[in-house]
Tab-separated table of C-alpha atoms in Angstrom:
chain	number	residue	atom	x	y	z
T	1	UNK	CA	123.713	66.575	91.787
T	2	UNK	CA	121.565	67.243	88.749
T	3	UNK	CA	123.067	68.220	85.432
T	4	UNK	CA	121.058	71.340	84.602
T	5	UNK	CA	121.725	73.391	81.508
T	6	UNK	CA	120.226	76.371	79.658
T	7	UNK	CA	120.341	77.746	76.128
T	8	UNK	CA	118.935	80.807	74.363
T	9	UNK	CA	117.800	81.248	70.774
T	10	UNK	CA	116.459	84.090	68.689
T	11	UNK	CA	113.424	83.409	66.487
T	12	UNK	CA	112.751	85.910	63.689
T	13	UNK	CA	109.367	86.017	61.960
T	14	UNK	CA	108.731	88.179	58.907
T	15	UNK	CA	105.000	88.888	58.983
T	16	UNK	CA	102.825	89.843	56.028
T	17	UNK	CA	100.695	92.089	58.241
T	18	UNK	CA	97.955	91.445	60.802
T	19	UNK	CA	97.254	87.810	61.585
T	20	UNK	CA	98.473	84.667	63.304
T	21	UNK	CA	101.765	82.997	62.319
T	22	UNK	CA	102.426	79.531	63.710
T	23	UNK	CA	106.001	78.746	64.785
T	24	UNK	CA	105.487	75.598	66.881
T	25	UNK	CA	107.851	73.628	64.647
T	26	UNK	CA	110.720	76.109	65.095
T	27	UNK	CA	110.448	75.911	68.889
T	28	UNK	CA	110.233	72.106	68.798
T	29	UNK	CA	113.300	71.882	66.555
T	30	UNK	CA	115.341	74.214	68.751
T	31	UNK	CA	114.326	72.254	71.834
T	32	UNK	CA	115.225	68.973	70.145
T	33	UNK	CA	118.707	70.320	69.370
T	34	UNK	CA	119.321	71.115	73.063
T	35	UNK	CA	118.774	67.503	74.122
T	36	UNK	CA	116.903	68.666	77.249
T	37	UNK	CA	114.467	66.052	78.566
T	38	UNK	CA	112.755	67.859	81.457
T	39	UNK	CA	112.547	71.567	82.151
T	40	UNK	CA	110.968	74.830	81.093
T	41	UNK	CA	110.741	76.731	77.796
T	42	UNK	CA	110.119	80.495	77.895
T	43	UNK	CA	109.174	82.546	74.830
T	44	UNK	CA	109.240	86.347	74.921
T	45	UNK	CA	108.210	88.686	72.085
T	46	UNK	CA	110.283	91.878	72.043
T	47	UNK	CA	107.570	94.223	70.731
T	48	UNK	CA	104.540	96.130	72.026
T	49	UNK	CA	102.305	95.666	68.983
T	50	UNK	CA	102.543	91.880	68.566
T	51	UNK	CA	101.884	89.076	71.011
T	52	UNK	CA	102.236	85.346	71.609
T	53	UNK	CA	99.262	83.009	71.615
T	54	UNK	CA	98.593	79.335	72.103
T	55	UNK	CA	95.526	78.386	70.095
T	56	UNK	CA	93.820	75.658	68.110
T	57	UNK	CA	95.894	74.639	65.088
T	58	UNK	CA	93.145	72.665	63.323
T	59	UNK	CA	90.436	74.823	61.666
T	60	UNK	CA	91.850	78.079	60.120
T	61	UNK	CA	88.423	79.658	60.653
T	62	UNK	CA	89.336	79.896	64.355
T	63	UNK	CA	92.127	82.343	63.513
T	64	UNK	CA	89.834	84.369	61.231
T	65	UNK	CA	87.247	84.572	64.036
T	66	UNK	CA	89.889	85.756	66.491
T	67	UNK	CA	90.709	88.537	64.067
T	68	UNK	CA	87.021	89.419	63.582
T	69	UNK	CA	86.460	89.538	67.326
T	70	UNK	CA	89.451	91.778	68.044
T	71	UNK	CA	88.584	94.040	65.086
T	72	UNK	CA	85.187	94.653	66.713
T	73	UNK	CA	86.617	94.990	70.233
T	74	UNK	CA	89.477	97.365	69.365
T	75	UNK	CA	88.712	98.788	65.900
T	76	UNK	CA	91.300	100.689	63.873
T	77	UNK	CA	90.702	104.437	63.864
T	78	UNK	CA	88.625	104.314	67.070
T	79	UNK	CA	87.604	107.909	67.896
T	80	UNK	CA	88.168	107.190	71.601
T	81	UNK	CA	91.919	107.012	71.131
T	82	UNK	CA	94.444	109.885	71.146
T	83	UNK	CA	97.691	108.137	70.134
T	84	UNK	CA	97.203	108.310	66.356
T	85	UNK	CA	100.567	109.619	65.096
T	86	UNK	CA	101.777	106.168	64.072
T	87	UNK	CA	98.623	105.234	62.146
T	88	UNK	CA	95.011	104.206	62.878
T	89	UNK	CA	96.076	100.606	63.664
T	90	UNK	CA	98.924	101.429	66.074
T	91	UNK	CA	97.045	102.114	69.318
T	92	UNK	CA	94.589	99.226	68.649
T	93	UNK	CA	97.735	97.067	68.255
T	94	UNK	CA	98.977	98.153	71.695
T	95	UNK	CA	95.539	97.358	73.153
T	96	UNK	CA	95.524	93.888	71.556
T	97	UNK	CA	98.990	93.344	73.017
T	98	UNK	CA	97.769	94.328	76.507
T	99	UNK	CA	94.792	91.947	76.210
T	100	UNK	CA	96.958	88.976	75.206
T	101	UNK	CA	100.446	87.760	76.210
T	102	UNK	CA	104.021	88.846	75.513
T	103	UNK	CA	105.494	85.735	77.099
T	104	UNK	CA	104.691	82.022	77.283
T	105	UNK	CA	106.098	79.429	79.709
T	106	UNK	CA	105.775	75.847	78.522
T	107	UNK	CA	107.133	72.923	80.562
T	108	UNK	CA	109.296	70.313	78.845
T	109	UNK	CA	108.726	66.594	79.530
T	110	UNK	CA	110.208	63.550	77.787
T	111	UNK	CA	112.190	65.889	75.529
T	112	UNK	CA	109.045	67.642	74.215
T	113	UNK	CA	106.914	70.697	74.972
T	114	UNK	CA	103.838	69.561	76.945
T	115	UNK	CA	101.432	71.068	74.383
T	116	UNK	CA	97.962	69.561	74.186
T	117	UNK	CA	96.811	67.776	71.039
T	118	UNK	CA	95.301	70.883	69.430
T	119	UNK	CA	97.651	73.530	70.777
T	120	UNK	CA	99.901	75.468	68.407
T	121	UNK	CA	102.212	78.394	69.231
T	122	UNK	CA	101.529	81.585	67.282
T	123	UNK	CA	102.988	85.016	66.837
T	124	UNK	CA	100.083	87.442	66.591
T	125	UNK	CA	100.952	90.406	64.391
T	126	UNK	CA	98.657	93.285	65.336
T	127	UNK	CA	99.865	95.883	62.803
T	128	UNK	CA	98.336	96.024	59.307
T	129	UNK	CA	101.705	96.371	57.529
T	130	UNK	CA	104.374	93.637	57.382
T	131	UNK	CA	106.940	93.678	60.208
T	132	UNK	CA	110.008	91.692	61.230
T	133	UNK	CA	109.364	90.335	64.733
T	134	UNK	CA	111.902	89.076	67.251
T	135	UNK	CA	111.148	86.349	69.786
T	136	UNK	CA	113.657	85.314	72.440
T	137	UNK	CA	113.453	81.610	73.371
T	138	UNK	CA	115.021	80.359	76.623
T	139	UNK	CA	115.282	76.646	77.425
T	140	UNK	CA	116.283	75.346	80.812
T	141	UNK	CA	116.420	71.854	82.263
T	142	UNK	CA	118.397	68.635	82.263
N	1	UNK	CA	128.820	71.564	85.976
N	2	UNK	CA	127.078	74.921	85.644
N	3	UNK	CA	127.056	77.398	88.483
N	4	UNK	CA	123.346	78.229	88.722
N	5	UNK	CA	121.988	80.556	91.357
N	6	UNK	CA	118.700	82.222	92.285
N	7	UNK	CA	117.625	85.255	94.306
N	8	UNK	CA	114.291	86.772	95.321
N	9	UNK	CA	113.355	90.401	95.909
N	10	UNK	CA	110.248	92.274	96.991
N	11	UNK	CA	109.254	95.378	95.019
N	12	UNK	CA	106.800	97.739	96.707
N	13	UNK	CA	104.935	100.363	94.682
N	14	UNK	CA	102.793	103.043	96.325
N	15	UNK	CA	100.221	103.975	93.686
N	16	UNK	CA	98.303	107.239	93.472
N	17	UNK	CA	95.249	105.419	92.114
N	18	UNK	CA	94.323	103.961	88.728
N	19	UNK	CA	97.033	104.071	86.106
N	20	UNK	CA	100.328	102.638	84.897
N	21	UNK	CA	103.491	102.881	87.013
N	22	UNK	CA	106.762	101.985	85.335
N	23	UNK	CA	109.300	100.029	87.411
N	24	UNK	CA	111.688	98.786	84.692
N	25	UNK	CA	114.637	100.512	86.373
N	26	UNK	CA	114.036	98.769	89.724
N	27	UNK	CA	114.022	95.336	88.071
N	28	UNK	CA	117.136	96.174	86.051
N	29	UNK	CA	118.982	97.387	89.156
N	30	UNK	CA	118.046	94.279	91.168
N	31	UNK	CA	119.131	92.056	88.304
N	32	UNK	CA	122.418	93.953	87.990
N	33	UNK	CA	123.139	93.371	91.691
N	34	UNK	CA	122.743	89.598	91.277
N	35	UNK	CA	125.510	89.413	88.671
N	36	UNK	CA	123.497	86.850	86.669
N	37	UNK	CA	124.418	86.823	82.984
N	38	UNK	CA	121.950	84.310	81.494
N	39	UNK	CA	118.681	83.051	82.923
N	40	UNK	CA	115.092	83.946	83.670
N	41	UNK	CA	113.388	86.768	85.593
N	42	UNK	CA	109.871	86.200	86.935
N	43	UNK	CA	107.651	88.988	88.277
N	44	UNK	CA	104.461	88.218	90.194
N	45	UNK	CA	101.962	90.764	91.545
N	46	UNK	CA	100.351	89.614	94.799
N	47	UNK	CA	96.937	91.255	94.264
N	48	UNK	CA	93.703	90.609	92.351
N	49	UNK	CA	92.948	94.232	91.412
N	50	UNK	CA	96.287	95.217	89.872
N	51	UNK	CA	98.294	93.618	87.101
N	52	UNK	CA	101.644	93.616	85.297
N	53	UNK	CA	102.060	94.919	81.778
N	54	UNK	CA	104.819	95.322	79.261
N	55	UNK	CA	104.040	98.319	77.045
N	56	UNK	CA	105.461	101.166	75.056
N	57	UNK	CA	107.460	103.551	77.245
N	58	UNK	CA	107.690	106.393	74.713
N	59	UNK	CA	104.450	108.385	74.213
N	60	UNK	CA	102.466	108.802	77.503
N	61	UNK	CA	99.293	109.072	75.369
N	62	UNK	CA	99.529	105.278	74.924
N	63	UNK	CA	98.928	104.799	78.645
N	64	UNK	CA	96.037	107.255	78.629
N	65	UNK	CA	94.466	105.386	75.683
N	66	UNK	CA	94.833	102.067	77.511
N	67	UNK	CA	92.917	103.611	80.395
N	68	UNK	CA	90.229	105.021	78.088
N	69	UNK	CA	89.808	101.661	76.383
N	70	UNK	CA	89.466	99.684	79.606
N	71	UNK	CA	87.123	102.307	81.088
N	72	UNK	CA	84.793	101.718	78.118
N	73	UNK	CA	85.219	97.926	78.185
N	74	UNK	CA	84.711	97.438	81.938
N	75	UNK	CA	83.157	100.664	83.248
N	76	UNK	CA	82.929	101.446	86.962
N	77	UNK	CA	79.418	100.974	88.351
N	78	UNK	CA	78.402	98.622	85.513
N	79	UNK	CA	74.798	97.514	86.212
N	80	UNK	CA	75.676	94.009	84.999
N	81	UNK	CA	77.808	93.339	88.053
N	82	UNK	CA	76.713	92.051	91.462
N	83	UNK	CA	79.904	92.333	93.548
N	84	UNK	CA	79.519	95.986	94.572
N	85	UNK	CA	80.195	95.924	98.337
N	86	UNK	CA	83.787	97.120	97.934
N	87	UNK	CA	82.926	100.035	95.642
N	88	UNK	CA	81.898	100.626	92.005
N	89	UNK	CA	85.516	100.216	90.793
N	90	UNK	CA	86.295	96.949	92.607
N	91	UNK	CA	84.691	94.362	90.318
N	92	UNK	CA	85.865	96.227	87.180
N	93	UNK	CA	89.360	96.047	88.737
N	94	UNK	CA	89.052	92.245	89.056
N	95	UNK	CA	87.893	92.057	85.412
N	96	UNK	CA	90.855	94.178	84.252
N	97	UNK	CA	93.123	91.861	86.213
N	98	UNK	CA	91.594	88.783	84.510
N	99	UNK	CA	92.077	90.392	81.068
N	100	UNK	CA	95.737	91.201	81.660
N	101	UNK	CA	98.605	89.422	83.478
N	102	UNK	CA	99.586	88.798	87.084
N	103	UNK	CA	102.985	87.417	86.152
N	104	UNK	CA	105.711	88.136	83.600
N	105	UNK	CA	108.621	85.902	82.589
N	106	UNK	CA	111.513	87.751	80.958
N	107	UNK	CA	114.682	85.945	79.863
N	108	UNK	CA	118.068	87.365	80.896
N	109	UNK	CA	120.909	87.564	78.347
N	110	UNK	CA	124.307	89.295	78.627
N	111	UNK	CA	123.380	90.390	82.154
N	112	UNK	CA	120.234	92.253	80.997
N	113	UNK	CA	116.518	91.646	80.556
N	114	UNK	CA	115.825	90.923	76.862
N	115	UNK	CA	113.312	93.786	76.603
N	116	UNK	CA	112.762	95.292	73.158
N	117	UNK	CA	113.708	98.911	72.475
N	118	UNK	CA	110.283	100.324	73.380
N	119	UNK	CA	109.258	97.873	76.083
N	120	UNK	CA	108.832	99.060	79.657
N	121	UNK	CA	107.557	97.073	82.667
N	122	UNK	CA	104.513	98.537	84.388
N	123	UNK	CA	102.369	97.909	87.410
N	124	UNK	CA	98.790	98.594	86.393
N	125	UNK	CA	96.755	99.875	89.331
N	126	UNK	CA	93.077	99.165	88.615
N	127	UNK	CA	91.542	100.721	91.748
N	128	UNK	CA	90.655	104.429	91.833
N	129	UNK	CA	92.155	105.004	95.300
N	130	UNK	CA	95.889	104.810	96.113
N	131	UNK	CA	97.177	101.388	97.176
N	132	UNK	CA	100.469	99.849	98.266
N	133	UNK	CA	101.246	97.015	95.848
N	134	UNK	CA	103.626	94.114	96.362
N	135	UNK	CA	105.514	92.433	93.518
N	136	UNK	CA	107.701	89.380	94.053
N	137	UNK	CA	110.728	89.206	91.733
N	138	UNK	CA	112.579	85.938	91.211
N	139	UNK	CA	115.872	85.749	89.294
N	140	UNK	CA	117.455	82.508	88.251
N	141	UNK	CA	120.485	81.740	86.118
N	142	UNK	CA	124.251	81.710	86.083
D	1	UNK	CA	127.225	74.562	94.391
D	2	UNK	CA	123.487	74.801	94.883
D	3	UNK	CA	121.329	71.724	95.150
D	4	UNK	CA	118.671	72.462	92.543
D	5	UNK	CA	115.944	69.994	91.686
D	6	UNK	CA	112.795	69.819	89.553
D	7	UNK	CA	109.634	67.723	89.506
D	8	UNK	CA	106.570	67.514	87.271
D	9	UNK	CA	102.991	66.601	88.123
D	10	UNK	CA	99.763	66.195	86.218
D	11	UNK	CA	96.615	67.790	87.659
D	12	UNK	CA	93.290	66.528	86.300
D	13	UNK	CA	90.092	68.524	86.842
D	14	UNK	CA	86.688	67.155	85.888
D	15	UNK	CA	84.566	70.234	85.241
D	16	UNK	CA	80.776	70.437	85.409
D	17	UNK	CA	80.726	72.949	82.562
D	18	UNK	CA	81.503	76.658	82.275
D	19	UNK	CA	82.858	78.295	85.397
D	20	UNK	CA	85.816	78.683	87.740
D	21	UNK	CA	87.274	75.697	89.613
D	22	UNK	CA	89.782	76.450	92.374
D	23	UNK	CA	92.759	74.087	92.696
D	24	UNK	CA	95.109	76.121	94.907
D	25	UNK	CA	95.171	73.348	97.499
D	26	UNK	CA	96.301	70.710	94.994
D	27	UNK	CA	99.230	72.861	93.848
D	28	UNK	CA	100.186	73.661	97.455
D	29	UNK	CA	100.099	69.975	98.417
D	30	UNK	CA	102.215	68.935	95.440
D	31	UNK	CA	104.711	71.685	96.204
D	32	UNK	CA	104.849	70.649	99.855
D	33	UNK	CA	105.668	67.069	98.847
D	34	UNK	CA	108.669	68.244	96.809
D	35	UNK	CA	110.321	69.864	99.809
D	36	UNK	CA	111.457	72.821	97.654
D	37	UNK	CA	112.000	76.004	99.671
D	38	UNK	CA	112.851	78.577	96.972
D	39	UNK	CA	112.165	78.453	93.253
D	40	UNK	CA	109.502	78.674	90.584
D	41	UNK	CA	106.197	76.889	89.954
D	42	UNK	CA	104.806	76.798	86.414
D	43	UNK	CA	101.255	75.714	85.574
D	44	UNK	CA	100.210	75.034	81.981
D	45	UNK	CA	96.710	74.068	80.794
D	46	UNK	CA	96.797	71.714	77.810
D	47	UNK	CA	93.617	72.965	76.100
D	48	UNK	CA	92.471	75.850	73.885
D	49	UNK	CA	89.008	76.301	75.416
D	50	UNK	CA	89.939	76.571	79.095
D	51	UNK	CA	92.391	78.836	80.873
D	52	UNK	CA	94.176	79.504	84.156
D	53	UNK	CA	93.328	82.449	86.365
D	54	UNK	CA	94.474	83.908	89.656
D	55	UNK	CA	91.550	85.681	91.268
D	56	UNK	CA	89.901	86.622	94.534
D	57	UNK	CA	88.909	83.559	96.523
D	58	UNK	CA	86.633	85.333	99.004
D	59	UNK	CA	83.234	86.420	97.594
D	60	UNK	CA	81.779	83.878	95.084
D	61	UNK	CA	79.915	86.776	93.436
D	62	UNK	CA	83.254	87.808	91.906
D	63	UNK	CA	83.320	84.583	89.905
D	64	UNK	CA	79.693	85.041	88.811
D	65	UNK	CA	80.482	88.587	87.666
D	66	UNK	CA	83.477	87.354	85.676
D	67	UNK	CA	81.145	84.973	83.906
D	68	UNK	CA	78.551	87.705	83.281
D	69	UNK	CA	81.186	90.019	81.865
D	70	UNK	CA	82.645	87.437	79.496
D	71	UNK	CA	79.169	86.308	78.416
D	72	UNK	CA	78.474	89.893	77.314
D	73	UNK	CA	81.916	90.373	75.739
D	74	UNK	CA	82.030	87.092	73.805
D	75	UNK	CA	78.451	85.754	73.707
D	76	UNK	CA	77.627	82.212	72.624
D	77	UNK	CA	76.156	82.047	69.112
D	78	UNK	CA	77.654	85.424	68.133
D	79	UNK	CA	76.676	86.067	64.467
D	80	UNK	CA	80.139	87.565	63.849
D	81	UNK	CA	81.788	84.165	64.135
D	82	UNK	CA	82.264	81.522	61.434
D	83	UNK	CA	83.706	78.569	63.384
D	84	UNK	CA	80.411	77.071	64.544
D	85	UNK	CA	80.786	73.361	63.726
D	86	UNK	CA	81.658	72.424	67.309
D	87	UNK	CA	78.747	74.319	68.867
D	88	UNK	CA	77.741	77.937	69.623
D	89	UNK	CA	79.997	78.061	72.719
D	90	UNK	CA	83.166	76.713	71.075
D	91	UNK	CA	84.549	79.794	69.314
D	92	UNK	CA	83.604	82.057	72.262
D	93	UNK	CA	85.584	79.578	74.401
D	94	UNK	CA	88.650	80.035	72.172
D	95	UNK	CA	88.231	83.830	72.428
D	96	UNK	CA	88.003	83.657	76.233
D	97	UNK	CA	91.155	81.543	76.197
D	98	UNK	CA	92.978	84.139	74.053
D	99	UNK	CA	91.907	86.941	76.427
D	100	UNK	CA	93.151	85.139	79.533
D	101	UNK	CA	96.145	82.886	80.296
D	102	UNK	CA	97.163	79.321	79.493
D	103	UNK	CA	100.142	79.408	81.824
D	104	UNK	CA	100.993	80.847	85.251
D	105	UNK	CA	104.441	81.306	86.794
D	106	UNK	CA	104.418	81.626	90.585
D	107	UNK	CA	107.643	82.018	92.592
D	108	UNK	CA	108.211	79.776	95.620
D	109	UNK	CA	109.567	81.268	98.864
D	110	UNK	CA	109.886	79.673	102.317
D	111	UNK	CA	108.443	76.460	100.898
D	112	UNK	CA	105.208	78.149	99.741
D	113	UNK	CA	103.760	79.806	96.635
D	114	UNK	CA	104.048	83.593	97.037
D	115	UNK	CA	100.283	84.091	96.554
D	116	UNK	CA	98.751	87.215	98.066
D	117	UNK	CA	96.190	86.933	100.856
D	118	UNK	CA	93.173	86.873	98.535
D	119	UNK	CA	94.677	85.073	95.553
D	120	UNK	CA	93.396	81.644	94.548
D	121	UNK	CA	94.390	79.569	91.503
D	122	UNK	CA	91.525	78.618	89.206
D	123	UNK	CA	90.888	76.543	86.137
D	124	UNK	CA	88.437	78.468	83.984
D	125	UNK	CA	86.252	76.105	81.971
D	126	UNK	CA	84.908	78.008	78.953
D	127	UNK	CA	82.764	75.259	77.407
D	128	UNK	CA	79.136	74.777	78.513
D	129	UNK	CA	79.411	70.988	78.771
D	130	UNK	CA	81.535	69.120	81.367
D	131	UNK	CA	85.115	68.357	80.305
D	132	UNK	CA	88.149	66.618	81.778
D	133	UNK	CA	90.979	69.158	81.827
D	134	UNK	CA	94.708	68.464	82.094
D	135	UNK	CA	97.147	70.853	83.767
D	136	UNK	CA	100.888	70.227	83.784
D	137	UNK	CA	102.643	71.512	86.922
D	138	UNK	CA	106.426	72.025	86.942
D	139	UNK	CA	108.334	72.857	90.135
D	140	UNK	CA	111.940	73.923	90.136
D	141	UNK	CA	114.216	75.155	92.898
D	142	UNK	CA	116.217	74.072	95.901
């Protein structure tokens, strides 16, 4: 019989407004503390105007380009949109959330996340103003 | 040794055509019946022209705006597209599916899904005509 | 007590450049070899310029249309973008990755993935040149 186990953690990220915030290290550290060698890590962001992204962690210009692209695709104050009561960036934030991911599942092998060489884990804040964002992390394995 | 368990359920949603259909309550009720306190819920939609979405469940205008946005981004009858045999809304439905999610992974804590205050779980029907949609729900934990 | 087990596999796909590469059969065969009857399969692509997609496996025109759509949405050589050192298709590849998925979670029932009739599993190569792509597959269940 295998000796499976699971643990849950809360990750809190205070954003300074729209942009990508890497938290790969926090997930790695939490995983290391569990002692799990093989299994599955699940990250879930508990908001509808922020998302989770795995992207290149080398050139910061990549993150600026992602922002430029999404600003063109779903611009703030878009006349098409009717949900404007919470500000011109609120509905575009919901759209960005729908186009990206609220959850990530990353296998664990040899005690580590199986991230590729250039992959980092990011919270993507879609609102212009700073927010405090909650991410639930679930680790399972043996 | 932990007392892990898993169960599977089928969720069937009869849509009235394109739009968002909330089924948070069904998932919550199925989870409640399992008695699991900590673990992982996985939802998987078994179609290529519908998807799963976690979005704001407060103002219904948010869902209308999501529809407006995707109708502009991937319009029905788009002259760019060659796969037209199944109707002008079929290939745009596949594109909407590719841009969103077919599966969701939501951790379970204290016997509940760890959804944020405003998060609801939706089936997103991308076809114009009504369809019967199948979602497989898998719960695992202890 | 349940008899849970887990296994991990590496799937390697040599692409011939941009496009969709189906590998449903490889995942099915690996799952079959595990003997698992009920559980969860997780696929994770270890790159930031390729993604995973579940799409229609019938008409190949669907895949061509997906490529046409994304070529219009995030064109190579887009003047908006600043990260150009790795070629005109590199930043668009990162954008395509952000708009799609790096991981898929597919429940297992009766010894099989619960894929719908028309659903196939694809690696989506976003770069123009051929690449060797790594996918980590994790199976868990009983």
